[in-house]
Amino acid sequence: MITELPPIVGQLDKDEASAGRSHHRPFGILKDLERPGDVFRDIGPNWFASVMGTGIVAIAAETLPFRVPGLHVFALVVWVLAAAWLVALSAAWAVHWTRHTERARAHANNPVMAQFWGAPAMALLTVGAGTLLVGRDLTGAAAAVDIDWVLWFLGTALGLVTACWIPYLMMTRHELKPDSAFGGWLMPIVPPMVSAALGALLVPYAPAGQARLTLLVACYAMFGIALFMSVIIITLLWGRLVTYKTLPAVMVPTSWIVLGPLGQSITASGNMANVGGLTLHAPYAAGADAFALIYGIPTWGFAMAWLAIAASMTLRAARKGLPFGLTWWSFTFPVGTCVTGTIGLAARTGADLLRYGSAGLFLLLLAAWLIVAVRTARDGARGRLFLPTAAPQPAPPAVPVVPATPQPATPQPAVPLAA
């Protein structure tokens, strides 16, 4: 989701020598690249945000509280796109790791790119849930459940790793400044919340007894992991914005990522409450249902307030020039979680405000997805999104170390990466 990154010093492969000497072929696909094989050079984990943003559209369309002719078919088509893109992107990422191993490893040491290690986990989880809810029409019910189990376990394992690994790197290795915080800091810690929300859908398919109870308890535990970490990061981001003002233009879309843990936590609490009666004893099943409402509505209110703030910052940046990049996928999945969260609250309360609110948010999601998907396909076909050096953008504020007592930072040569 970042078109330009801070320096990765001393970790470049041989292809970097040819960066910036693109032949710019006047016709054909990938014409902005020197050679077609360069598409694999800088594919980072941030690319999987496009799978997340596409998959959530299918899930939201399938669960809307309105029956619109053709909506189910639309959801099925979008799920197929998300699943196919996940397979293609995973294959491309494997090639990237094989051919450009040092660059792939360097992503974890980059204080910006490392944050997006959470995207592959959430991509797996989203496509898995889409298979269960939508894809069963093509795969069959039994196969859909099996596929979702596999993708859920893979995504959950990877997500738990990133939720601990990336914050550890931030605490011990990454060089950060007081104004380095941005919405991407939420990416590695949100996957456990996605696992909680989508794992609850699998509770009815788990064997009755301890297996089913263990899954539900694990979902609540992962809900807590992501919730408390998100509260910390959102607080840091709020402080960064009010102290150092708005983000660089290319990173403004990442402010929408805050909606991700908010909307997904509402969805998770509702989904877990829906299956609580299958395994929890009284009065805890009723308590889970009450918690879903008491927690969900205030959190939904804050999410709507943040949506207004993020939209205002985006419009302000657009007036000054908002460059297109993979950061624009931040407009999709976070809004999608607000759609699913609102749908759950509407079902629980019967409130027309929430029913129609979910429809309005879905239209916003659909518009954002169409715009971003078309721009991604167009710039990807040209090869621009795969260029190792992007057009000049404001540099992210996460390069030098600033000790407690401010000291001049050591300058480093910029080596931006297109991802």
XYZ file of N, CA, C and O in Angstrom, residues 17 25 31 33 67-68 75 77 100 108 123-124 128 185 193 222 246 253-254 256 268 292 298-299 315 361-362 370 399:
116
model
N 20.743 -1.805 -10.072
C 21.628 -1.012 -10.905
C 20.924 -0.481 -12.141
O 21.289 0.557 -12.685
N 8.527 1.302 -23.377
C 8.025 0.893 -24.684
C 6.725 1.630 -24.990
O 5.867 1.767 -24.122
N 4.628 -1.572 -20.372
C 5.518 -0.766 -21.216
C 6.416 0.161 -20.413
O 7.422 0.645 -20.935
N 8.143 -0.746 -17.858
C 9.229 -1.524 -17.274
C 10.318 -1.785 -18.298
O 10.056 -1.890 -19.501
N -32.645 -7.534 -0.146
C -32.584 -8.483 -1.245
C -32.690 -7.706 -2.559
O -33.771 -7.250 -2.947
N -31.581 -7.535 -3.209
C -31.518 -6.804 -4.469
C -31.275 -7.808 -5.593
O -30.341 -8.621 -5.502
N -21.902 -10.758 -5.860
C -21.030 -11.184 -4.773
C -20.205 -12.406 -5.184
O -19.003 -12.495 -4.862
N -19.294 -13.295 -8.248
C -18.285 -12.900 -9.232
C -17.111 -12.212 -8.547
O -15.938 -12.489 -8.854
N 14.438 -12.639 -5.661
C 14.915 -11.414 -5.012
C 14.834 -11.591 -3.499
O 14.193 -10.814 -2.799
N 10.995 -6.657 5.956
C 10.736 -6.730 7.395
C 11.565 -5.719 8.171
O 11.178 -5.307 9.268
N -5.761 -11.391 3.906
C -6.222 -11.826 2.583
C -6.688 -13.278 2.628
O -7.745 -13.635 2.081
N -5.909 -14.143 3.288
C -6.291 -15.548 3.427
C -7.613 -15.687 4.176
O -8.514 -16.449 3.770
N -11.201 -16.982 2.647
C -11.769 -18.158 3.292
C -13.211 -17.941 3.715
O -14.085 -18.782 3.451
N 0.458 1.275 10.963
C 0.887 0.589 12.184
C -0.170 -0.381 12.693
O 0.132 -1.277 13.490
N -8.040 -9.895 15.086
C -9.450 -9.477 15.154
C -10.222 -10.061 13.982
O -11.379 -10.487 14.132
N -8.311 -13.648 20.823
C -7.744 -12.880 19.718
C -8.436 -11.527 19.581
O -7.805 -10.530 19.183
N -1.286 16.824 9.447
C -1.673 15.738 8.566
C -0.473 14.977 8.003
O 0.653 15.461 8.006
N -4.318 8.199 2.698
C -5.314 7.119 2.675
C -5.169 6.121 3.818
O -6.161 5.485 4.203
N -3.968 5.979 4.379
C -3.801 5.007 5.467
C -4.531 5.418 6.732
O -4.705 4.593 7.632
N -7.542 5.829 6.901
C -8.785 5.051 6.878
C -8.621 3.681 7.528
O -9.615 3.040 7.891
N -16.873 -8.856 14.986
C -16.426 -9.997 15.783
C -17.308 -10.206 17.007
O -17.729 -11.334 17.295
N -22.219 -7.607 22.828
C -22.160 -7.257 21.410
C -22.891 -5.952 21.136
O -22.458 -5.147 20.294
N -21.514 2.044 20.763
C -20.564 3.138 20.989
C -19.357 3.092 20.050
O -18.884 4.136 19.585
N -18.868 1.887 19.772
C -17.730 1.763 18.860
C -18.125 2.182 17.448
O -17.342 2.828 16.732
N -10.113 14.658 1.438
C -10.550 15.730 0.537
C -9.561 16.894 0.555
O -9.272 17.492 -0.491
N -23.145 2.764 3.605
C -21.727 2.425 3.706
C -21.320 1.455 2.602
O -20.202 1.525 2.086
N -22.219 0.546 2.225
C -21.902 -0.378 1.143
C -21.725 0.359 -0.176
O -20.835 0.019 -0.973
N -14.481 0.143 -6.921
C -14.466 0.272 -8.377
C -13.370 1.238 -8.832
O -12.616 0.962 -9.776
N 12.540 7.502 9.087
C 13.857 7.055 8.677
C 14.884 7.179 9.795
O 15.394 6.189 10.282
